[in-house]
Coordinates of C-alpha atoms and ligand atoms in Angstrom, one line a residue:
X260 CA 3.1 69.2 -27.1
X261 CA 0.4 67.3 -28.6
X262 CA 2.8 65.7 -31.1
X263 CA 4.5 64.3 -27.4
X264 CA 1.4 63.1 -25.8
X265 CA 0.9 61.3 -29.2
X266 CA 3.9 59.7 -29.4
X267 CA 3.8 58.8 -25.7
X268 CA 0.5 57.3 -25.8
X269 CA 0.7 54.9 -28.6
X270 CA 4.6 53.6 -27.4
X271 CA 2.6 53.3 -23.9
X272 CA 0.0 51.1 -25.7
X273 CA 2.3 49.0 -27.8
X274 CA 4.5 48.6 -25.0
X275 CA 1.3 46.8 -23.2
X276 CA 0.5 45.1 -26.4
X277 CA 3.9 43.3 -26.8
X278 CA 3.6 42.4 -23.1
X279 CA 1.0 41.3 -23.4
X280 CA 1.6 38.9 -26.2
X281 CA 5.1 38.0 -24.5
X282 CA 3.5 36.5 -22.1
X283 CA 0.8 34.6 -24.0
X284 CA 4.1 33.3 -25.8
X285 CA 5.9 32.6 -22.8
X286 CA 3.0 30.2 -21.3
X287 CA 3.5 28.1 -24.8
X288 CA 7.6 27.9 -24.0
X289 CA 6.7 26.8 -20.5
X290 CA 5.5 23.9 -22.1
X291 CA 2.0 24.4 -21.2
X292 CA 1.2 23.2 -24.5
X293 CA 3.4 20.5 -26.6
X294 CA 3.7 20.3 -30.0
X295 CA 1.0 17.8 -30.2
X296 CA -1.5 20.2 -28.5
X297 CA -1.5 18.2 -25.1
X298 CA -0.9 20.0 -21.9
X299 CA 2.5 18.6 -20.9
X300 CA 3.1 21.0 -17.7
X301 CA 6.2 22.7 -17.6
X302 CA 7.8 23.8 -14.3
X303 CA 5.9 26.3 -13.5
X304 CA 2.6 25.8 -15.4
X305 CA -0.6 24.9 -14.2
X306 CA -0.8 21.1 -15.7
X307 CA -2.1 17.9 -15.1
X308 CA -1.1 15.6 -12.5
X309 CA -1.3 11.3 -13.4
X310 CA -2.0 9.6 -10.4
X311 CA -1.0 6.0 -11.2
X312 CA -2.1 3.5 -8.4
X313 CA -4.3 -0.3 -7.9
X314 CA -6.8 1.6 -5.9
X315 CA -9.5 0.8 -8.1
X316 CA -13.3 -0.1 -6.9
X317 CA -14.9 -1.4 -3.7
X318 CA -12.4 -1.1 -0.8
X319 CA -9.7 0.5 -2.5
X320 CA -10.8 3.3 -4.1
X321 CA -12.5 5.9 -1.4
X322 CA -10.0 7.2 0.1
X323 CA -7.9 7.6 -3.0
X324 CA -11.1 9.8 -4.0
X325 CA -11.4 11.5 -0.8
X326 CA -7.2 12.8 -1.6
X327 CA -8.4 13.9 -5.4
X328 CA -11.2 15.5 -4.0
X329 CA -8.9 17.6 -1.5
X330 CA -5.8 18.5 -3.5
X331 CA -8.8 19.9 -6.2
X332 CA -10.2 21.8 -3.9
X333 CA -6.4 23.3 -2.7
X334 CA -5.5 23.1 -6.5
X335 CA -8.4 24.5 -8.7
X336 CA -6.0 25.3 -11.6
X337 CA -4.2 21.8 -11.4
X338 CA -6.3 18.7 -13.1
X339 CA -6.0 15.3 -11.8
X340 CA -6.0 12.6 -13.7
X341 CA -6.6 8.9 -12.4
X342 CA -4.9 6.2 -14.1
X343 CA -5.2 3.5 -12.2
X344 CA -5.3 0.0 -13.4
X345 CA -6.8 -2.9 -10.8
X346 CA -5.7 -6.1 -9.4
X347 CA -5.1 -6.5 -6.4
X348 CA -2.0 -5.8 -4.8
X349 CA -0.6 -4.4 -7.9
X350 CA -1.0 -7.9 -9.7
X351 CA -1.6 -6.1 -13.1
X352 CA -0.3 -2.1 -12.4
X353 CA 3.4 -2.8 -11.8
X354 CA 3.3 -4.9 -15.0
X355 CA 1.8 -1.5 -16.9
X356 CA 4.0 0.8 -14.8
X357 CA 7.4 -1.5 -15.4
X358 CA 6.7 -0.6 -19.3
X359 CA 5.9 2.9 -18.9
X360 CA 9.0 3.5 -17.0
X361 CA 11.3 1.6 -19.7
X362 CA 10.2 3.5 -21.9
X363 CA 11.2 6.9 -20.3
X364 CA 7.0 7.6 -20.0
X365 CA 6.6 7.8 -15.8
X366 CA 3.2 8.7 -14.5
X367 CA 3.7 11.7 -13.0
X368 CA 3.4 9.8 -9.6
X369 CA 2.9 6.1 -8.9
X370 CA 1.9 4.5 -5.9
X371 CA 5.0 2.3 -4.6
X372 CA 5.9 0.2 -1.5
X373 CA 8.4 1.4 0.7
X374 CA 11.3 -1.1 0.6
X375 CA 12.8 -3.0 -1.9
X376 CA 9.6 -2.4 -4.3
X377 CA 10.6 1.2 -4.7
X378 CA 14.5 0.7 -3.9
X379 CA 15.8 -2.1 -6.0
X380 CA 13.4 -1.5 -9.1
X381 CA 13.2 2.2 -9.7
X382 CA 16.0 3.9 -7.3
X383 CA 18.7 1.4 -8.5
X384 CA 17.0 2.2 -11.8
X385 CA 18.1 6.0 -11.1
X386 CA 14.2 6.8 -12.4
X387 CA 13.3 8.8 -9.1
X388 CA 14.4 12.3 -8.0
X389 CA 15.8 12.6 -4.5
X390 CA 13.1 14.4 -2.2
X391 CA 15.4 15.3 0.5
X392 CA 15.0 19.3 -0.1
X393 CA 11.2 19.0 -0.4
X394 CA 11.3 16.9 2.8
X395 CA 13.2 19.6 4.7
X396 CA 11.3 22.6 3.1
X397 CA 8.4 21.0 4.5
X398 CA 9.6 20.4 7.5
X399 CA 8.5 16.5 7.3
X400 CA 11.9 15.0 8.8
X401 CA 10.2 14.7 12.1
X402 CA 6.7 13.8 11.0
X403 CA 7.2 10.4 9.8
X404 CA 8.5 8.3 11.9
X405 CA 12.2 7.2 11.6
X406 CA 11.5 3.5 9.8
X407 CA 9.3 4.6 7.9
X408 CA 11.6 7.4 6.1
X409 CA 14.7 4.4 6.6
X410 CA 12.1 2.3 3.7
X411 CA 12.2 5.3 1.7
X412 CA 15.5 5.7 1.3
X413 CA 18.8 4.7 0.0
X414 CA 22.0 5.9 0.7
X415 CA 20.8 8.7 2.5
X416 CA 18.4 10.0 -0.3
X417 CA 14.9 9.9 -0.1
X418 CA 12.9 9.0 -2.8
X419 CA 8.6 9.1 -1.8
X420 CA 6.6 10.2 0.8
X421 CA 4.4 7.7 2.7
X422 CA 1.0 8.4 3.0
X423 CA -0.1 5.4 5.3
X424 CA 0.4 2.4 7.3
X425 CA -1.5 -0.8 6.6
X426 CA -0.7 -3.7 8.9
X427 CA -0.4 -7.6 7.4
X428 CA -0.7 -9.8 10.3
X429 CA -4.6 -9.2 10.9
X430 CA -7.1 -11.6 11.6
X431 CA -10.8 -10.3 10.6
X432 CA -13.6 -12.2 12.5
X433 CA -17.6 -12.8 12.1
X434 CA -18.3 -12.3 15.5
X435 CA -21.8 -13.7 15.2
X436 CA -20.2 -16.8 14.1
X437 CA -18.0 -16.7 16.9
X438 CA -20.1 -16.5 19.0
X439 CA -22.6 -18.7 17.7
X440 CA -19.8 -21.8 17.8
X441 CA -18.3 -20.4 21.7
X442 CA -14.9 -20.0 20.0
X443 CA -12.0 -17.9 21.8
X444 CA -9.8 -15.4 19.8
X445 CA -7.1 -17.4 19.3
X446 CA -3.5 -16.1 20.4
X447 CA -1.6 -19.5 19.0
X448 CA -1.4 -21.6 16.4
X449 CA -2.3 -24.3 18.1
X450 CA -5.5 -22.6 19.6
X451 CA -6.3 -21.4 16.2
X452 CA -6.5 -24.9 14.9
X453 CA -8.5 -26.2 17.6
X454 CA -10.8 -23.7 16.6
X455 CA -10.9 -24.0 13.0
X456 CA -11.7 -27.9 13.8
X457 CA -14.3 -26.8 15.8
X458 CA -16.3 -24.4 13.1
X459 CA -15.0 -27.4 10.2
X460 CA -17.4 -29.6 12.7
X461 CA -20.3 -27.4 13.1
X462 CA -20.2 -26.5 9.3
X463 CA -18.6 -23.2 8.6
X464 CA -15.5 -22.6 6.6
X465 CA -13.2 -21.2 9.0
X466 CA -10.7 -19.5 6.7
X467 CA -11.5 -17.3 3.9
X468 CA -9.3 -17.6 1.1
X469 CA -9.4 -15.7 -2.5
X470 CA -6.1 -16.6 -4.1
X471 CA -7.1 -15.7 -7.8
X472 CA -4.0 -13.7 -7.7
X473 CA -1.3 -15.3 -6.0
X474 CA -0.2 -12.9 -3.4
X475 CA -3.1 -13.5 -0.7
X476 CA -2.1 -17.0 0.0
X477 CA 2.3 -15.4 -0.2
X478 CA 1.1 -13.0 2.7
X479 CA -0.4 -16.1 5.0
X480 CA 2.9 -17.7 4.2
X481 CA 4.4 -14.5 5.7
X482 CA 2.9 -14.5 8.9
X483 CA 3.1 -18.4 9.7
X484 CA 7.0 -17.4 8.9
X485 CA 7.0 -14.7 11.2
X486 CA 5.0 -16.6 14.0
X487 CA 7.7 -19.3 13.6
X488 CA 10.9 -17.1 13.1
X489 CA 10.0 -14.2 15.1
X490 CA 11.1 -10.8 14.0
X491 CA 14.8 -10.6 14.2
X492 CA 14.9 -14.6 12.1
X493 CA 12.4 -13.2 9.8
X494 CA 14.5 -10.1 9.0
X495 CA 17.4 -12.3 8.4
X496 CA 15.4 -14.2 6.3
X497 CA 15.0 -11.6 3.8
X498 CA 18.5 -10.4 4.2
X499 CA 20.1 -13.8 3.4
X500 CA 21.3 -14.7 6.5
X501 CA 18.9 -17.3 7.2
X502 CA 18.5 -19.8 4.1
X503 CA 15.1 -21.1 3.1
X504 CA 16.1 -24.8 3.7
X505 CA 16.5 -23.5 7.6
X506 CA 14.1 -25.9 9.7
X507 CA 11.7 -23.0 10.8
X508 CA 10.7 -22.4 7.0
X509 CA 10.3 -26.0 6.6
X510 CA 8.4 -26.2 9.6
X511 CA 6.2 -23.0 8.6
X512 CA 5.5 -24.4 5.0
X513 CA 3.7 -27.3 6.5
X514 CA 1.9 -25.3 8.9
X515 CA 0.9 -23.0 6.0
X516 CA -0.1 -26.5 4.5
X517 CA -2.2 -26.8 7.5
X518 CA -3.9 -23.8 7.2
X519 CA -5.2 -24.7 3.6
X520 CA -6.7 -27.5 4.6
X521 CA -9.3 -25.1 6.9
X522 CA -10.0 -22.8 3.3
X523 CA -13.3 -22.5 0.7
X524 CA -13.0 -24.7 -1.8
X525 CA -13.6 -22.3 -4.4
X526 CA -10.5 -20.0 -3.6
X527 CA -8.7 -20.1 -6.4
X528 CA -11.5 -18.3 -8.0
X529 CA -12.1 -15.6 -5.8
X530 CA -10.4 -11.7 -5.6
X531 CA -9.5 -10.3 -1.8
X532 CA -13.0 -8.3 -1.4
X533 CA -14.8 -12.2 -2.8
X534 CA -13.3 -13.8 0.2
X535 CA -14.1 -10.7 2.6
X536 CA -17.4 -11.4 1.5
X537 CA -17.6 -14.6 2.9
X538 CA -16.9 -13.4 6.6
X539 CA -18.9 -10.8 6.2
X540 CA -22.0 -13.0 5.3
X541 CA -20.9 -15.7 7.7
X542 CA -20.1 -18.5 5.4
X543 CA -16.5 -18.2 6.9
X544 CA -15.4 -17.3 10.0
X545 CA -12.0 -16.1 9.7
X546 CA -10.0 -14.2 6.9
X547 CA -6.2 -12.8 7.4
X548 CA -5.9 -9.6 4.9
X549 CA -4.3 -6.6 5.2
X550 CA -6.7 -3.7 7.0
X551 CA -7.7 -2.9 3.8
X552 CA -10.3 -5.2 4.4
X553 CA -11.3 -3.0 7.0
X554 CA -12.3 -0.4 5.0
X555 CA -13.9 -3.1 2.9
X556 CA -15.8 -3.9 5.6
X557 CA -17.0 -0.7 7.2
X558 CA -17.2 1.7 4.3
X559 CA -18.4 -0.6 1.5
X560 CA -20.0 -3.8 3.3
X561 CA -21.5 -1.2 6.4
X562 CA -20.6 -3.7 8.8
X563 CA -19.5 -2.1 12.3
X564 CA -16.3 -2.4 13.9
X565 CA -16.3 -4.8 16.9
X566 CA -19.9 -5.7 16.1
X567 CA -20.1 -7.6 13.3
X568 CA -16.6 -8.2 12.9
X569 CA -13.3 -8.2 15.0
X570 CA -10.2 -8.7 14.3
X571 CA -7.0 -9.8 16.5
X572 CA -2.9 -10.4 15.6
X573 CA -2.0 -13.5 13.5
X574 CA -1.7 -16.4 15.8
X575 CA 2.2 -16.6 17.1
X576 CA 2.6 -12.7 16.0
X577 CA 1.1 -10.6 18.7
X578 CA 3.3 -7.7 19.3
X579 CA 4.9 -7.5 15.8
X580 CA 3.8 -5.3 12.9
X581 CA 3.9 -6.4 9.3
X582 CA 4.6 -3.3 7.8
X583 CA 2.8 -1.9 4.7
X584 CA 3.4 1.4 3.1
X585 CA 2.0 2.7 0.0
X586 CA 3.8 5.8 -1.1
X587 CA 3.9 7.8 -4.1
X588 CA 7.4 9.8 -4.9
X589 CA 8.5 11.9 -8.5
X590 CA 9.6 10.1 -11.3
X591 CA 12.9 11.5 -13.1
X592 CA 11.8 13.3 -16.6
X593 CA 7.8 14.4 -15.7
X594 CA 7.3 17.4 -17.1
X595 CA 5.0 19.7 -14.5
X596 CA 7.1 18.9 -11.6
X597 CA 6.1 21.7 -9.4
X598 CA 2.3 20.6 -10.4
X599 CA 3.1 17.1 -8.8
X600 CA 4.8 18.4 -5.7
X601 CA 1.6 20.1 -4.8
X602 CA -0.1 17.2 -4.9
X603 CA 2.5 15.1 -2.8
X604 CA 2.0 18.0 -0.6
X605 CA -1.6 17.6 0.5
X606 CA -1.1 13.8 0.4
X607 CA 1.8 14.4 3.0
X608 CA -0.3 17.1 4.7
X609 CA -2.0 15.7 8.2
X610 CA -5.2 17.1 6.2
X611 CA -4.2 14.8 3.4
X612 CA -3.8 11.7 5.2
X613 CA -6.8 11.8 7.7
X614 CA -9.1 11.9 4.6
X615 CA -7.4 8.9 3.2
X616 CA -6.4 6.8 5.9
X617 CA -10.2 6.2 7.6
X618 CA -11.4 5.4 4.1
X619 CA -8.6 3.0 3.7
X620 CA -8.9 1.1 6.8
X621 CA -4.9 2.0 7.3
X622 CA -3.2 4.8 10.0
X623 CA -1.7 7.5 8.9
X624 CA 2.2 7.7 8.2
X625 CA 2.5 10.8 10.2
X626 CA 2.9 11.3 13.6
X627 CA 1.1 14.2 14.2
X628 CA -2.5 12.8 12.7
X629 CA -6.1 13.3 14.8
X630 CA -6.7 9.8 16.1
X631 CA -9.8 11.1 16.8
X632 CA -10.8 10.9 12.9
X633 CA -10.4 6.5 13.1
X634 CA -12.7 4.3 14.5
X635 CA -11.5 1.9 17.2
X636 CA -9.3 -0.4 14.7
X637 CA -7.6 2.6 13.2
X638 CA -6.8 3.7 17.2
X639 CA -5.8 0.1 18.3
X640 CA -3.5 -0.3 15.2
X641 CA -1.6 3.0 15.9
X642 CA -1.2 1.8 19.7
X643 CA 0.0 -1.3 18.1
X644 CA 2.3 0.3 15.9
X645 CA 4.1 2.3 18.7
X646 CA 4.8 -0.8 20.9
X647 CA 5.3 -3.5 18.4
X648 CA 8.4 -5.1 16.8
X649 CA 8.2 -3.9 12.7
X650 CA 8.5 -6.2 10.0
X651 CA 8.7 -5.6 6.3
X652 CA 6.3 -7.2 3.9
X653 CA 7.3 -9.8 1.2
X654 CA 3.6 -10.2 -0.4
X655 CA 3.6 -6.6 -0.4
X656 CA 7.1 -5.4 -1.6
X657 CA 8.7 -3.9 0.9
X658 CA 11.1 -7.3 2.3
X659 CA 12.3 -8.5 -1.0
X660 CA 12.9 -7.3 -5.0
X661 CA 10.1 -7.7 -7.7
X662 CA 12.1 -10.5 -8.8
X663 CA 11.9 -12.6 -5.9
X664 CA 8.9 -12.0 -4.9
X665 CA 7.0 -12.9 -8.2
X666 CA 9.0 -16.1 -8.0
X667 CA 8.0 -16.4 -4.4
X668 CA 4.6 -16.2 -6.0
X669 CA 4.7 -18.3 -8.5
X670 CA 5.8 -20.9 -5.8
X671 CA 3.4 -20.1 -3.2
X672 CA 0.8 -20.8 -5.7
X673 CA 2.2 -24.3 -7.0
X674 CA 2.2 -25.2 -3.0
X675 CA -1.4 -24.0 -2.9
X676 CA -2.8 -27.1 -5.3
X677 CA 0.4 -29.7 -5.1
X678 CA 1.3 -29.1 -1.5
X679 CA 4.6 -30.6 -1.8
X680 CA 7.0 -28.6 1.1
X681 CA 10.3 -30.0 -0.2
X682 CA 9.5 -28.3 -4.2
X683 CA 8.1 -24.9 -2.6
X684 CA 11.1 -24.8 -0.2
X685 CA 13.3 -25.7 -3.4
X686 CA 11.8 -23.3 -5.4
X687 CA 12.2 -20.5 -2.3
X688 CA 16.2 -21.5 -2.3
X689 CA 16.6 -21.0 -6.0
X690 CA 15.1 -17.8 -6.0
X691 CA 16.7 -16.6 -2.8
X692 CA 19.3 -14.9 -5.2
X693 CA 17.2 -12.7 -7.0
X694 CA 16.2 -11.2 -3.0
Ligands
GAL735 C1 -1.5 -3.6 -1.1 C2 -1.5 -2.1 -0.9 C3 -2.8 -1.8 -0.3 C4 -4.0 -2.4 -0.9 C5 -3.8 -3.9 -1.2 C6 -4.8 -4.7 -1.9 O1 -0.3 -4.0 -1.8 O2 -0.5 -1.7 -0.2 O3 -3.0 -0.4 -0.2 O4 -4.4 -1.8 -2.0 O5 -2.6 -4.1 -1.8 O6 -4.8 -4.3 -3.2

């Protein structure tokens, strides 16, 4: 009998010691751990997730923080890390993420614009995994709104989750200056350049510029080309329907033209946040930039919404929406994919997005946010959204391929110091292909 108990107890305790190292084993075969001793996530493992954005420093970085600081809270076991690379825009990231991608190395998420950003470079590239599963597991069909999941997909798959909604075709205002100089918000063109003369006279620059990199002075070209096409012209634009040589984009290159004559002199030196700067301190009156620089202005400059500066719809564009989208999707080949679902889970989560979007100066994506969490812009902006006309973005991806628009860059920016219309609207034909 004691023989039996014996034998019973020590199979009992190598049974728990082979267990016990099967499983120890099992973690390493996950992929937990790679050859070279780096945690390379696995399935099922408990990784590392690589956030790969342009959200770097003063007015694009806190709410991006504010996400991390969530999905760690939700995720103790899963490790973030940050890898973003700055310039506005994505002037220097997609260069960085076009590289990692060729060579088969994907962050494990990258921020992307809905559109032809993420359609024609990395969906036609077959680099992203369809989310449609995750989408209806998480029973997101009918949080985003319908065009905003249409500029995420392609033929019927979607491919990223959008975790806001910046709007283009925003004036920002120094409302002591405007009020110092009796001007008007201006609704038109024409009224906008009446009032531009009228702070040029009494010494301020009315329009900020910072046009370092390019794609500040390509998103003013936008909006005159919105004001003068109107939406349904302007989509047609962008699907080759209308040419560039059409008399409206003639028309809108001189009054973009116009419009530079009213600009700092020093703006080819300036970033976005430099030229925010100069509204904010009332060297310049008026600056159109995405509502990012409203979270410049509140969270980083503490300047108050609709008391030190205002904001109304580029002149010629009021009930229209130039539609920004930063979203982040999962690259084909990462290795933790389960670890990078969780994070595209709280950044999908109405949690998620009402820490990021009031830091961000954007609205949320989803429908079902508290627009008690946003200060008056972030309310007026979501009325705006419902009962505007939407338009896709060519400074900011979503209208056009890379290809065209660095091109469309590259002209905007020639226009900016030789102002010659018929060579910028050459340039635009020539590229139109690439669209
Ligand atoms: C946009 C992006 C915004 C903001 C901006 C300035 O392309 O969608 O989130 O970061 O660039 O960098």
């Amino acid at each position: 009998m004691k023989k039996k108990l014996l034998a019973l107890f020590t199979f009992v305790v190598l049974a728990l010691l082979i267990a016990a190292c099967s499983s120890e084993s099992s973690g390493d075969a996950d992929g937990k751990t790679d050859d070279a001793g780096k945690d390379s996530g696995g399935g099922d493992s408990k990784g590392e997730v690589e956030i790969f954005s342009w959200w770097t420093g003063a007015g694009e970085e806190d709410g991006l923080l504010a996400l991390i600081e969530l999905f760690e809270e939700k995720n103790p076991d899963i490790s973030i890390d940050n890898a973003a690379v700055s310039g506005g825009a994505g002037t220097n990231a997609k260069a960085v993420l076009a590289t990692r991608m060729q060579g088969n190395d994907p962050p494990s998420t990258f921020q992307v614009h809905g559109g032809e950003e993420l359609n024609k470079s990395w969906v036609a590239a077959d680099k992203m995994e369809p989310l449609n599963d995750f989408y209806e597991e998480n029973e997101w069909m009918d949080k985003f709104p319908e065009e905003l999941i249409d500029l995420v997909s392609s033929d019927g798959n979607i491919y990223s989750i959008p975790v806001n909604i910046h709007r283009g075709n925003v004036f920002f205002y120094n409302m002591q200056v405007f009020e110092e100089n009796e001007i008007e918000v201006p609704t038109t063109m024409d009224e906008f350049f009446a009032a531009a003369d009228k702070l040029q006279e009494a010494g301020v620059i009315p329009v900020a510029l910072g046009d370092k990199e390019s794609w500040t002075a390509t998103q003013i070209f936008e909006n005159v080309l919105l004001g003068k096409l109107g939406p349904d012209d302007y989509k047609k634009l962008f699907a080759g329907e209308i040419g560039f040589d059409d008399s409206r984009v003639v028309e809108a290159a001189e009054q973009f033209g116009k419009i530079l004559d009213y600009v700092n002199e020093d703006h080819a030196s300036r970033n976005w946040q430099d030229s925010a700067q100069l509204v904010a301190n009332g060297e310049a009156a008026m600056l159109n930039m995405g509502d990012w620089a409203k979270g410049y202005f509140a969270n980083d400059l503490d300047l108050e919404t609709n008391v030190d500066f205002g904001y109304f719809a580029f002149p010629d564009t009021d009930g229209e929406f130039q539609i920004i989208t930063d979203t982040f999707g999962l690259p084909k080949g990462v290795d933790n994919p389960d670890d990078v679902k969780e994070f595209l889970k709280v950044l999908a989560s109405v949690e998620g997005q009402d820490a990021f979007n009031p830091l961000k100066g954007s609205i949320p994506a989803r429908i079902d946010a508290d627009p008690e969490k946003y200060d008056q812009y972030g309310k007026d902006a979501m009325e705006d959204f419902k009962n505007s006309r939407l338009v896709p973005s060519l400074a900011h991806g979503s209208a056009a391929s890379e290809g065209f628009l660095t091109k469309a860059n590259q002209a905007v920016n020639i226009f900016v110091t030789q102002r010659d219309v018929d060579n910028f609207i050459q340039a635009l034909v020539s590229a139109a292909p690439e669209m």
